[in-house]
mmCIF file of C-alpha atoms in Angstrom:
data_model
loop_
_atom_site.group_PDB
_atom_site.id
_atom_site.type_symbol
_atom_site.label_atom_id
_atom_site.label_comp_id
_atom_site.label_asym_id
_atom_site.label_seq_id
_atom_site.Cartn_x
_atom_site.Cartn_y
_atom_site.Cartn_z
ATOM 1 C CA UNK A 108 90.379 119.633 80.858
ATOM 2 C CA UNK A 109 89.036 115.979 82.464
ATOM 3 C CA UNK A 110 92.379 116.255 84.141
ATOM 4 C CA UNK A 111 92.307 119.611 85.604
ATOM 5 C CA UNK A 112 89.028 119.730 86.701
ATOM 6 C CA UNK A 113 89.055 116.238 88.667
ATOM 7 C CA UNK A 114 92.100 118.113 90.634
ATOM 8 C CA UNK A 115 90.447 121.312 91.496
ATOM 9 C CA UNK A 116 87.607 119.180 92.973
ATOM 10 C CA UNK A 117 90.253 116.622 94.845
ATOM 11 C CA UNK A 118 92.143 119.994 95.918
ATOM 12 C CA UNK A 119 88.610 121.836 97.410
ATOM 13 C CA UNK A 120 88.074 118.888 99.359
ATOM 14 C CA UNK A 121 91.046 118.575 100.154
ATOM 15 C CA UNK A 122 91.742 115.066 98.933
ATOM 16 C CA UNK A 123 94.958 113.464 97.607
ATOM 17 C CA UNK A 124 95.269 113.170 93.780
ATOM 18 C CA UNK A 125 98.062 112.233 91.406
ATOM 19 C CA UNK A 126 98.488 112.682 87.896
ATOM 20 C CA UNK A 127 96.869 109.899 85.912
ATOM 21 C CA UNK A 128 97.645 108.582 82.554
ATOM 22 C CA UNK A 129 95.960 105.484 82.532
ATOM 23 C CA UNK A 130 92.626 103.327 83.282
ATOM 24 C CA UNK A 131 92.714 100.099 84.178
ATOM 25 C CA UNK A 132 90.203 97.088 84.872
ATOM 26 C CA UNK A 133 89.151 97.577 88.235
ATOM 27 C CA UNK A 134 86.654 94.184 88.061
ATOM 28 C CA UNK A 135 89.610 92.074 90.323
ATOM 29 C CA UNK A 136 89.919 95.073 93.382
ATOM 30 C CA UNK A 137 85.674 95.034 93.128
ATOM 31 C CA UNK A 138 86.096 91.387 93.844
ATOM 32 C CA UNK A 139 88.761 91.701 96.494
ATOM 33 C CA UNK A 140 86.576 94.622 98.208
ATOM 34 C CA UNK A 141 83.763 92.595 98.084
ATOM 35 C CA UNK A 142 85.238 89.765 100.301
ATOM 36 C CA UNK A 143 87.416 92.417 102.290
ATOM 37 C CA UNK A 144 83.855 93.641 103.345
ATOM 38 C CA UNK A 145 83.448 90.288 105.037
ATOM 39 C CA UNK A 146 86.440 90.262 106.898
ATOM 40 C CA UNK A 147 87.698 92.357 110.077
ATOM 41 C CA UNK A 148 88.186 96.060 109.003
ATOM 42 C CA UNK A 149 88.461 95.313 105.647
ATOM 43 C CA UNK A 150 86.839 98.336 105.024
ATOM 44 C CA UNK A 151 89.902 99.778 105.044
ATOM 45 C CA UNK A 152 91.109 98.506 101.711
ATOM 46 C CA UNK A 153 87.985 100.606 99.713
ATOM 47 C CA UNK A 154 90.741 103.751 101.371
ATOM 48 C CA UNK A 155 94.007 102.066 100.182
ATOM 49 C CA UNK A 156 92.803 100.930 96.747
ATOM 50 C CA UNK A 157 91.626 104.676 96.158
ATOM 51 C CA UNK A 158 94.693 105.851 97.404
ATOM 52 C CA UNK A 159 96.214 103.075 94.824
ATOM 53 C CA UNK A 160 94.786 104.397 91.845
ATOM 54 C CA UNK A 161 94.061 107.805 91.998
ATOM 55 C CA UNK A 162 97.143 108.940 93.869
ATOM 56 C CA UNK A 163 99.875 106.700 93.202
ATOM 57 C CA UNK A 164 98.121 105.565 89.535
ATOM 58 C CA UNK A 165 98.914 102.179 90.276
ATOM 59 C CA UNK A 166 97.322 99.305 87.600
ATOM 60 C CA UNK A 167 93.919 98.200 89.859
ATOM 61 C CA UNK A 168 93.968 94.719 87.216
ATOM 62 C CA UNK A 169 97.306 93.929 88.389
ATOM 63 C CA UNK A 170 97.090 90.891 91.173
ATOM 64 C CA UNK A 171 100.389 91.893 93.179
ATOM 65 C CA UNK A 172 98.996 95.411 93.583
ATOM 66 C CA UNK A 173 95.457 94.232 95.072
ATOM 67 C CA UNK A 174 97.610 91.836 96.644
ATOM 68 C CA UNK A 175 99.776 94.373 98.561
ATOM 69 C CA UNK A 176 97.205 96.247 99.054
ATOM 70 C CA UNK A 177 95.165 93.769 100.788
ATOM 71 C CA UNK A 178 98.126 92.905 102.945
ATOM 72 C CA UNK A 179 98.805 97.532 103.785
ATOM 73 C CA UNK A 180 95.548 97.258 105.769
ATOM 74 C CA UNK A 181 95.931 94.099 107.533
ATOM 75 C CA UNK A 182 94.410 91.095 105.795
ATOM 76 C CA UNK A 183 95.640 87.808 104.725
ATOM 77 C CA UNK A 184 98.117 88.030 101.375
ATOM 78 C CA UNK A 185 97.382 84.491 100.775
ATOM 79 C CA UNK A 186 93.559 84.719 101.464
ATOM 80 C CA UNK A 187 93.498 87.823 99.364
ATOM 81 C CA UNK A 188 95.537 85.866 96.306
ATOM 82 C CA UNK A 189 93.019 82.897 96.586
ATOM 83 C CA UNK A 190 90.137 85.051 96.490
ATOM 84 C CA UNK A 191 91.384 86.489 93.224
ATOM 85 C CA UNK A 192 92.262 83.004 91.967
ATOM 86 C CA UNK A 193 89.434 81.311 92.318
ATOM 87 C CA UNK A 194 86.752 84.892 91.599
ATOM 88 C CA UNK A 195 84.730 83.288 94.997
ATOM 89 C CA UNK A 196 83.052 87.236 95.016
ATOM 90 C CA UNK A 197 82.132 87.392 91.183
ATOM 91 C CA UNK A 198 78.585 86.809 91.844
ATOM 92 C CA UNK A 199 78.570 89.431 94.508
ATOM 93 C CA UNK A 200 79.894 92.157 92.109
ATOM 94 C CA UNK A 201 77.474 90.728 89.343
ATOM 95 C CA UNK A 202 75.017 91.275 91.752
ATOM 96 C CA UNK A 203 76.288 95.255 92.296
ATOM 97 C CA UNK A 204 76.132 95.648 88.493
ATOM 98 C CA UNK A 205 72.913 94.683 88.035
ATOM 99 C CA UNK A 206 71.539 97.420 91.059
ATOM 100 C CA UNK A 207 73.926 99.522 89.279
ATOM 101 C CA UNK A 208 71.752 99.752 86.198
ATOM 102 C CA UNK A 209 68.305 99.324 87.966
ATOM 103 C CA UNK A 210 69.531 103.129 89.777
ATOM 104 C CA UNK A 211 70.703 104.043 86.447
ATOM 105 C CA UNK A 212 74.299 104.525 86.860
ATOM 106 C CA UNK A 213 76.406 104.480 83.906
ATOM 107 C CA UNK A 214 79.723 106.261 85.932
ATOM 108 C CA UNK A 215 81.658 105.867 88.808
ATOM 109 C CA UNK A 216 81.885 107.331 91.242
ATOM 110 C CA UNK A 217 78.079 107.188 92.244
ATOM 111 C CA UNK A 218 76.841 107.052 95.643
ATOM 112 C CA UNK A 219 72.959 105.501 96.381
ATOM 113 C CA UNK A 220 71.426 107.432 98.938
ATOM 114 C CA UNK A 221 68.255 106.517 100.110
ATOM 115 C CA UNK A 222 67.928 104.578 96.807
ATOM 116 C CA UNK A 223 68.853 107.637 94.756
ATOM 117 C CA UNK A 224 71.670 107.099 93.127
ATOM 118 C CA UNK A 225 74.149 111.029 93.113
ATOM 119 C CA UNK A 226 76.898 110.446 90.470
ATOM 120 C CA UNK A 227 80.044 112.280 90.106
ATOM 121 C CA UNK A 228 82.964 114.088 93.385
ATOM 122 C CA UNK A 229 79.839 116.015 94.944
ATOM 123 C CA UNK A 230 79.425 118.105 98.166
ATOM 124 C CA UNK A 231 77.551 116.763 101.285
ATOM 125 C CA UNK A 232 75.419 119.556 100.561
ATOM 126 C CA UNK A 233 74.574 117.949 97.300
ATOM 127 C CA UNK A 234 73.854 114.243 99.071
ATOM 128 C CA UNK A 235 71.278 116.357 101.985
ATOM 129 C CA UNK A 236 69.640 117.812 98.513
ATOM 130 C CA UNK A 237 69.149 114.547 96.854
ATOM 131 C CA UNK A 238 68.078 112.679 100.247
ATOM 132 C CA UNK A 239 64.359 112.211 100.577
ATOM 133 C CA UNK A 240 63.352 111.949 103.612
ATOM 134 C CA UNK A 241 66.566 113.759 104.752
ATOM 135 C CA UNK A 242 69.182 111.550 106.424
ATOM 136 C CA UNK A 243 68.868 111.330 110.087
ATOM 137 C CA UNK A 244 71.706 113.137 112.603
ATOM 138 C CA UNK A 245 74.736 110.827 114.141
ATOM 139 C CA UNK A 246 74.581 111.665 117.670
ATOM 140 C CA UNK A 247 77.490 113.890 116.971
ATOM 141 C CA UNK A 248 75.301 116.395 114.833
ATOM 142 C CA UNK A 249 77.529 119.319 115.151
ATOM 143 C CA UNK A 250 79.627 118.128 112.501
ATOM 144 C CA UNK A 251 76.866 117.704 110.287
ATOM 145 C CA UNK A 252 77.222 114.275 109.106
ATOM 146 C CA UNK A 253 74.403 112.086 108.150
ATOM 147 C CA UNK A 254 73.436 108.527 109.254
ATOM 148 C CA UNK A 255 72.615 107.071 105.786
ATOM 149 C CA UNK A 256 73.194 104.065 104.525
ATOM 150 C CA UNK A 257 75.535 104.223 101.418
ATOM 151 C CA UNK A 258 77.153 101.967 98.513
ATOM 152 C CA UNK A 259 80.241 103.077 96.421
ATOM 153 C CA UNK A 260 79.986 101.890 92.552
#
């Protein structure tokens, strides 16, 4: 039922989504986002690892798949394996955690809007409704997209 209803959501927003059958230890590709954050466009690699996981149901805990993942959107394989090696980002993700359960959140994924934290595959329509103030226009306000600042637990 999990199953079915987590691809009806994917499918409405049009999303890709493979068939899971496992869940792994995603600690290690928290770490590795947290320094990819610090590098270059390594926001790209919050996109790959998702695409990782949830579409391909690749193992998150596994250091050659954060690895080559690291390396699909552009950064360093052998900064990405020392990273891992030596956990340099632990006490970054700690840090997450411990917001994590000052907002309350006990499931992924949440978002923290506006330091509200809106749990679960939600609408932008639900993220306007749980904004106080409301989130400001991007200059490009005829797509409707708002300007607020956001972290993904």
């Amino acid at each position: 039922v999990a199953q079915q209803r987590m691809t009806g959501l994917m499918e409405q927003e049009r999303l890709p989504y493979g068939k899971r059958t496992h869940t792994y230890n995603s600690r290690l590709a928290q770490e590795l986002a947290a320094w990819a954050d610090t590098q270059t466009h390594g926001d790209r690699i919050h996109a790959e690892l998702f695409h990782a996981y949830f579409v391909e149901g690749q193992n998150l805990a596994s250091k050659d798949v954060l690895i080559t993942a690291a390396a699909k959107v552009g950064l360093s394989q052998d900064a990405a394996s020392d990273i891992l090696d030596t956990r340099q980002f632990r006490d970054v993700v700690d840090a997450d955690w411990a917001l994590s359960r000052q907002y309350g959140i006990t499931g992924v994924p949440t978002f923290v809007v506006n330091a509200r934290g809106v749990g679960g595959a939600r609408s932008l329509t639900t993220f306007w409704c749980n904004s106080s103030p409301p989130p400001e226009q991007s200059d490009d306000s005829s797509r409707g997209e708002p300007r607020a600042s956001h972290r993904y637990y």
